[in-house]
Structures are given as structure tokens and as C-alpha cells.
Tab-separated table of C-alpha atoms in Angstrom:
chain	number	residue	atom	x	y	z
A	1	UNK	CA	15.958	-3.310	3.988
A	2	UNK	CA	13.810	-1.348	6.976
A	3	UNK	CA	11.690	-4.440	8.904
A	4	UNK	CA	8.790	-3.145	10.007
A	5	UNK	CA	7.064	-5.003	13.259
A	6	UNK	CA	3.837	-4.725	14.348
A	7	UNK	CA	1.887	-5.232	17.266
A	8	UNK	CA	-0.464	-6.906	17.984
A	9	UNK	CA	-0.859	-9.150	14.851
A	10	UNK	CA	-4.938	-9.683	15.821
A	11	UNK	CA	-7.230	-7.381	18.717
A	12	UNK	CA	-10.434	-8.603	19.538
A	13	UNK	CA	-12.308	-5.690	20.838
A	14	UNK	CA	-15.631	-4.179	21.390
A	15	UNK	CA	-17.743	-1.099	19.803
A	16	UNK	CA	-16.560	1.859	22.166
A	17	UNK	CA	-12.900	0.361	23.092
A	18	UNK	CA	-9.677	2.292	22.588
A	19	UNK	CA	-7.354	0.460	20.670
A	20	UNK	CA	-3.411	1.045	20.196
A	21	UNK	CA	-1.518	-0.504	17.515
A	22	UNK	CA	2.173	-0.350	17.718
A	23	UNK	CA	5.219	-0.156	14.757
A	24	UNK	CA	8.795	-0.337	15.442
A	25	UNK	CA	11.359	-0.081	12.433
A	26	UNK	CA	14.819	-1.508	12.489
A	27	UNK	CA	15.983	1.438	11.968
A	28	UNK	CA	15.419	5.420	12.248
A	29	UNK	CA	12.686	6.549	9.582
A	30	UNK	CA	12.395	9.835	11.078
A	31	UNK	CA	8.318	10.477	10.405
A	32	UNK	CA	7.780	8.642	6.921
A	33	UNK	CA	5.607	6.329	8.754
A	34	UNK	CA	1.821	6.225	7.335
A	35	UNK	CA	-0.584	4.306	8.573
A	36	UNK	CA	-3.687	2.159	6.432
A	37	UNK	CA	-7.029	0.611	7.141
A	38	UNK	CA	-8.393	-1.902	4.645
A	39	UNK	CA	-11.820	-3.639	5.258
A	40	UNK	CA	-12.018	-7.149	3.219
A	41	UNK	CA	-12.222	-6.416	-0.655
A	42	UNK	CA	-11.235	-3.456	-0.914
A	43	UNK	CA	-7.856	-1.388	-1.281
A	44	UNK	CA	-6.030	0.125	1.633
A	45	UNK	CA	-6.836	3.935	2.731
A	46	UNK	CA	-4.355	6.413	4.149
A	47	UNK	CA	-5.206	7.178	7.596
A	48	UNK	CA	-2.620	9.002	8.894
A	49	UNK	CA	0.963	9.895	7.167
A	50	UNK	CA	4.208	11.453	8.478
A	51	UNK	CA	3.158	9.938	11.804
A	52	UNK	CA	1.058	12.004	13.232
A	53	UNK	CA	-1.298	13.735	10.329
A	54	UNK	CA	-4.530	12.803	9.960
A	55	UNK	CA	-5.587	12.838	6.812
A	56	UNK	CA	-8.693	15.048	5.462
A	57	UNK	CA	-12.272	13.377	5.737
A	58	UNK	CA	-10.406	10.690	7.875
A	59	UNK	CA	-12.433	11.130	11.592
A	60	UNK	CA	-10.897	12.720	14.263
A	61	UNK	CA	-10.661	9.235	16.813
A	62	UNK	CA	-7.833	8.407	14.754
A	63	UNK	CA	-4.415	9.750	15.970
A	64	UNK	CA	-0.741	8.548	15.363
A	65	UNK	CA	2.776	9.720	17.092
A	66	UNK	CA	5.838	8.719	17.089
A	67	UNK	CA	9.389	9.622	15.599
A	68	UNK	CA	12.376	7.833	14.875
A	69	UNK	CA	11.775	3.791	15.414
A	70	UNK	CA	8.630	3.462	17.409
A	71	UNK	CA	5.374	4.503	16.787
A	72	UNK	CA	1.852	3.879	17.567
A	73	UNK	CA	-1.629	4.114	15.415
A	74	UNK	CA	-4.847	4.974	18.549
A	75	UNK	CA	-8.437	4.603	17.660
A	76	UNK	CA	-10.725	5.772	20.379
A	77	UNK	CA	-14.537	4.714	20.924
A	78	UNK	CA	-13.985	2.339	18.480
A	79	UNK	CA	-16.839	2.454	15.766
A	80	UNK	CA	-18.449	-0.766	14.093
A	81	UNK	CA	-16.692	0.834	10.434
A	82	UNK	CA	-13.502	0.570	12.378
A	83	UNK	CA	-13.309	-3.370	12.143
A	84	UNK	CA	-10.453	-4.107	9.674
A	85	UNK	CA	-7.043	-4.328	9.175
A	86	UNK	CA	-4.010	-1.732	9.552
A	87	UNK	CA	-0.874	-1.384	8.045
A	88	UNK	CA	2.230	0.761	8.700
A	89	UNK	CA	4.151	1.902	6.057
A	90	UNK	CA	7.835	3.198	5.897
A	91	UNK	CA	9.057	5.234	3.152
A	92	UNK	CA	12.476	6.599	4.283
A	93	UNK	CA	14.294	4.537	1.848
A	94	UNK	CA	13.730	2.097	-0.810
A	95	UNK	CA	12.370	-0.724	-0.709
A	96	UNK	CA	9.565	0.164	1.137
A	97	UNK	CA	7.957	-1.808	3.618
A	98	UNK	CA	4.643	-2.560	5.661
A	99	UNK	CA	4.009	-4.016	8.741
A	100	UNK	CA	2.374	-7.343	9.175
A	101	UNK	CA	-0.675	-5.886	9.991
A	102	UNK	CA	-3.207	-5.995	12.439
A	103	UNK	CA	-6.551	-7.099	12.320
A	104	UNK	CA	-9.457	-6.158	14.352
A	105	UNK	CA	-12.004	-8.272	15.132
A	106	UNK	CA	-15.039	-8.133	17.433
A	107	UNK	CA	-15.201	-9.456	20.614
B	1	UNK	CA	-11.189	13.904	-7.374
B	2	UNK	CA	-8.114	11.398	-7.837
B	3	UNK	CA	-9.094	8.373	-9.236
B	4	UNK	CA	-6.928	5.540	-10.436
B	5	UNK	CA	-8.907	2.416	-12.555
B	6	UNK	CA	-6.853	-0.769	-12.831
B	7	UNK	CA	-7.710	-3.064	-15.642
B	8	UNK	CA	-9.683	-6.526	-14.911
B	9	UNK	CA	-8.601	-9.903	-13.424
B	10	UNK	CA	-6.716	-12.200	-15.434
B	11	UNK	CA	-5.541	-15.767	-15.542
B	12	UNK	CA	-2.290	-16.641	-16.337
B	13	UNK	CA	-0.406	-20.169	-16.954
B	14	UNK	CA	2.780	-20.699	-14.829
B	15	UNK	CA	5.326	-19.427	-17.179
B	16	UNK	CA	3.695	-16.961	-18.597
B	17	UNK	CA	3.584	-13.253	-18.478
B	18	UNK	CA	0.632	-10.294	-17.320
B	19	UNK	CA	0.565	-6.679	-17.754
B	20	UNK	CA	-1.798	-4.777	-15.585
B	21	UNK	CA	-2.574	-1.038	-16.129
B	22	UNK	CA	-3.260	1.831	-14.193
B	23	UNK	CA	-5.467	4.662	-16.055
B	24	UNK	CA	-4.994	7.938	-13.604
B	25	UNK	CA	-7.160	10.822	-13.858
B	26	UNK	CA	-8.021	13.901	-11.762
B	27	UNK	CA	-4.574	15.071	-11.311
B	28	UNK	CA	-1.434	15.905	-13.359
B	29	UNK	CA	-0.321	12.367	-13.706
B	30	UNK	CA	3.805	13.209	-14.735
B	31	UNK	CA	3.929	15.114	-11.247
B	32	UNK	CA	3.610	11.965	-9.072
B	33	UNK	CA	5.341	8.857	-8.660
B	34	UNK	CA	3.251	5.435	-9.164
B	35	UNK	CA	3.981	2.466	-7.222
B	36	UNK	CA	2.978	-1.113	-7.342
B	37	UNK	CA	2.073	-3.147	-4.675
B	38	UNK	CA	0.602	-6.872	-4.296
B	39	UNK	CA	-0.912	-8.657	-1.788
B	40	UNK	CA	-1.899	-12.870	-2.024
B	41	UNK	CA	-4.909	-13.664	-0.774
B	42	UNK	CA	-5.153	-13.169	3.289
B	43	UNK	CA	-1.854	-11.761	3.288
B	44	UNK	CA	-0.138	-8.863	4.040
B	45	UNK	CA	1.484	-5.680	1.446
B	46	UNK	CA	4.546	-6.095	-0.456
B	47	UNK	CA	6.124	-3.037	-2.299
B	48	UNK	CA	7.211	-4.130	-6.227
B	49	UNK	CA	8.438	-0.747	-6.894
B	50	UNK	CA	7.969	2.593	-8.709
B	51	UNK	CA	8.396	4.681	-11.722
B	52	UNK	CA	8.391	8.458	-12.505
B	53	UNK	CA	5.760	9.132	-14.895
B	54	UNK	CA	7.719	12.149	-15.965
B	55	UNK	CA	10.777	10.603	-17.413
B	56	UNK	CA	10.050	6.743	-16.873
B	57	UNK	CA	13.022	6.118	-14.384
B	58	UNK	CA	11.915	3.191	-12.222
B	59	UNK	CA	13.051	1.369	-9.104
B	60	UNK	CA	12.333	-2.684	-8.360
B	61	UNK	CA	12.407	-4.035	-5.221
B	62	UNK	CA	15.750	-6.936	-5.440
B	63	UNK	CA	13.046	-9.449	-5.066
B	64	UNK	CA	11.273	-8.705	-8.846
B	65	UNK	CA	14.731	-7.316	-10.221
B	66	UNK	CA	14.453	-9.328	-13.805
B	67	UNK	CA	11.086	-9.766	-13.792
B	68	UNK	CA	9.323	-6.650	-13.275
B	69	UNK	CA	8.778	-3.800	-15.766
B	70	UNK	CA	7.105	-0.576	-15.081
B	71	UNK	CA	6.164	1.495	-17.951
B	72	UNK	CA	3.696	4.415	-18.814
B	73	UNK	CA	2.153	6.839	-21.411
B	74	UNK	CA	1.795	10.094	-20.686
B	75	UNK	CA	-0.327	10.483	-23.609
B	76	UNK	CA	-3.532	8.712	-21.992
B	77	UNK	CA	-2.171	8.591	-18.471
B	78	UNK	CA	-1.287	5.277	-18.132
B	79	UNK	CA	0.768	3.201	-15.666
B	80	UNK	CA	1.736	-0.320	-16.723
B	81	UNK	CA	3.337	-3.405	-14.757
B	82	UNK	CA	4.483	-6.765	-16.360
B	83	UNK	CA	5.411	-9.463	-14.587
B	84	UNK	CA	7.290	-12.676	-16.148
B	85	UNK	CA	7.843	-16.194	-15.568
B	86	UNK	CA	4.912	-16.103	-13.328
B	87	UNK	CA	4.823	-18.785	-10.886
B	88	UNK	CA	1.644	-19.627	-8.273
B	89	UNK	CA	3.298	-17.634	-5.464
B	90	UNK	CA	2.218	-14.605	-8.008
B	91	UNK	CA	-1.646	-14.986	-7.616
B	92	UNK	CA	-2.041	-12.302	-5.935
B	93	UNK	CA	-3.811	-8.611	-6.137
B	94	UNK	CA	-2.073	-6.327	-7.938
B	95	UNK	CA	-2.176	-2.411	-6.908
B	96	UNK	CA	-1.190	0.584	-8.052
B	97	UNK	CA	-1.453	3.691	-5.957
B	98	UNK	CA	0.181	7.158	-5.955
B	99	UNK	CA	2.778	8.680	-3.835
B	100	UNK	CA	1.907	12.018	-2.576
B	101	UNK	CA	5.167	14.515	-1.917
B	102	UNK	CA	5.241	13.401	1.718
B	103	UNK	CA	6.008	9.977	0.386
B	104	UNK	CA	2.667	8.560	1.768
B	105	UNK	CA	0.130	6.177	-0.572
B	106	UNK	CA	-2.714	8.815	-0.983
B	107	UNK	CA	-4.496	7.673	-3.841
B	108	UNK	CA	-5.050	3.571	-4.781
B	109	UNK	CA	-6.220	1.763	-7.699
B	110	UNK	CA	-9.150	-0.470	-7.060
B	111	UNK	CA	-6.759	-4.011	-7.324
B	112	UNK	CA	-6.381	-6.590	-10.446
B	113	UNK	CA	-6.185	-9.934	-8.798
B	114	UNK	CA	-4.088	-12.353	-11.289
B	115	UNK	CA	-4.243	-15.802	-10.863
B	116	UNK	CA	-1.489	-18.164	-12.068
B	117	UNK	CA	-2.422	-21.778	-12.568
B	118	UNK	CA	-2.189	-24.622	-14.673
């Protein structure tokens, strides 16, 4: 199975910060790497798949990269709506797997 | 617009068995895969598996191999999952969600938390 490790596990940060999330796999996944916010309560939302595409209606201060192994999820002038948690998601091979998460909190 | 409605929260007694269900509508549902995924309370996504709603074929993750079934109906767009010999490390929400062709969750059910205890 593809581990999935992410970093940091928890951010405290402020309205306005930029904040980078990491996601290293244990092994190449190429781009299948999607990214997900979910607030308490409520399902997880695509942000970003294949790495780097942001999906439609999703704003524009979201932005991934990456390829291979390591990648990395950036939210800039973070927005009060932003406080949640993220997951990474591979789906090069079955099973799939998430990351750990990370959850923002405020400062 | 995509929508996928999960069926309500249940209660289950160690031992025993729950089927959750998917309705999908807003899209051709036999040209996407459906996966299941839980997540216990405070913690983090775990992929059960899939199934093609065109011909049924289905994948488990090792870990629910025995356990899991994933079925549908085409005829009212319907995704199932059962789960057996449910045990308190099950309680837990229960999604479905769709895979879009670049293999990304696009669309997700709104969760069916099950809770197994005695």
C-alpha cells in the first residue's frame, strides 16, 4: 500500500497568513494527488486534483504542485472559511489512501 | 448539479450487519465509479473500496475483504454498502462519493454515521 505523510498534523495561524501543507508518498504517484478541505460536520470537498488543478468555484488562493512523491497544498491570505481540515489523497493504485490530515486552527 | 443522498443514521448491535445507500442523481450514474469511505469520529479517511456501476465489478480494500459488499441498481441509481460482523471500531461515518475520470473524489454523499453498540 502507498503511505501517505503529511505535514504538519495541526497549524495555528491567523486571518491573512500563508499556509503550506506538505504530502510525501512512499512511492511515485505521478500527479494522482488531490487535495480536500472539510470543516466539522460536513463531507470533504475537492480542492485541487492531479496536483496542481484547482477545481471550478474553488477560489483562486488555493494552489497545489508537485509530481512524483512530494507535494505541497498553499493557501494564501488565509480567509476565516479557510479554518478546517485537509486531506491528500493518492489514487495511483489501489487501495487508496489519505494523509493524516491537517487541521487549521486560529491563533 | 451532482448530487449524491445517503440514507439516515443507524444503530447497530456488535455482531450485526448495516447497509447504507447512495441515491445519485444529476449525472449518468453507470459512467462513474462509486467509492466508499469512513471516517470514526475525530479521525482521519479510510478508503473501503469501489464498484463499477456499469457492470458491478468491485474492489475491497484487504482490510474489509469478507466483510464488505458493494452493490447497486441501475434502475433507481443506487449505490449500496453492507458491512458484517460489525464491531465498535465500525462507528464511524460512512461516505460515498464519486470518482471523476482523473481519479479524484468530485462529488460526496452527505455521510451516514452508524453506531455499533450494545
Amino acid at each position: 500500500d502507498i503511505q501517505m505523510t503529511q505535514s504538519p498534523s495541526s497549524l495555528s495561524v491567523s486571518v491573512g497568513d500563508r499556509v503550506t501543507i506538505t504530502c510525501r508518498a512512499s512511492q511515485t504517484i505521478s500527479t494522482y494527488l488531490h487535495w480536500y478541505q472539510q470543516r466539522p460536520g460536513t463531507a470533504p470537498k475537492l480542492l485541487i486534483y492531479t496536483a496542481s488543478n484547482l477545481k471550478r468555484g474553488v477560489p483562486s488562493r488555493f494552489s497545489g504542485s508537485g509530481s512524483g512523491t512530494d507535494f505541497t497544498l498553499t493557501i494564501t491570505s488565509l480567509q476565516p472559511e479557510d479554518f478546517a481540515t485537509y486531506y491528500c489523497h493518492q489514487s495511483y493504485s489501489t487501495p487508496f489512501t489519505f494523509g493524516q490530515g491537517t487541521r487549521l486552527e486560529i491563533k | 448539479q451532482v448530487q449524491l443522498v445517503q440514507s439516515g443514521a443507524e444503530v447497530r448491535k456488535p455482531g450485526a450487519s448495516v447497509k447504507v445507500s447512495c441515491k445519485a442523481s444529476g449525472y449518468t450514474f453507470t459512467a462513474y465509479f462509486m467509492h466508499w469511505v469512513r471516517q470514526a469520529p475525530g479521525q482521519g479517511l479510510e478508503w473501503m473500496g469501489r464498484i463499477s456501476p456499469n457492470t458491478g465489478g468491485t474492489t475491497y480494500a484487504q482490510k474489509f475483504q469478507g466483510r464488505v459488499t458493494m452493490t447497486r441498481d441501475t434502475s433507481i441509481t443506487t449505490a449500496y454498502m453492507e458491512l458484517t460482523r460489525l464491531g465498535p471500531d465500525d462507528t464511524a461515518f460512512y461516505y460515498c462519493a464519486r470518482v471523476d475520470s482523473d481519479l479524484s473524489f468530485d462529488s460526496w454523499g452527505q455521510g451516514t454515521l452508524v453506531t455499533v453498540s450494545s
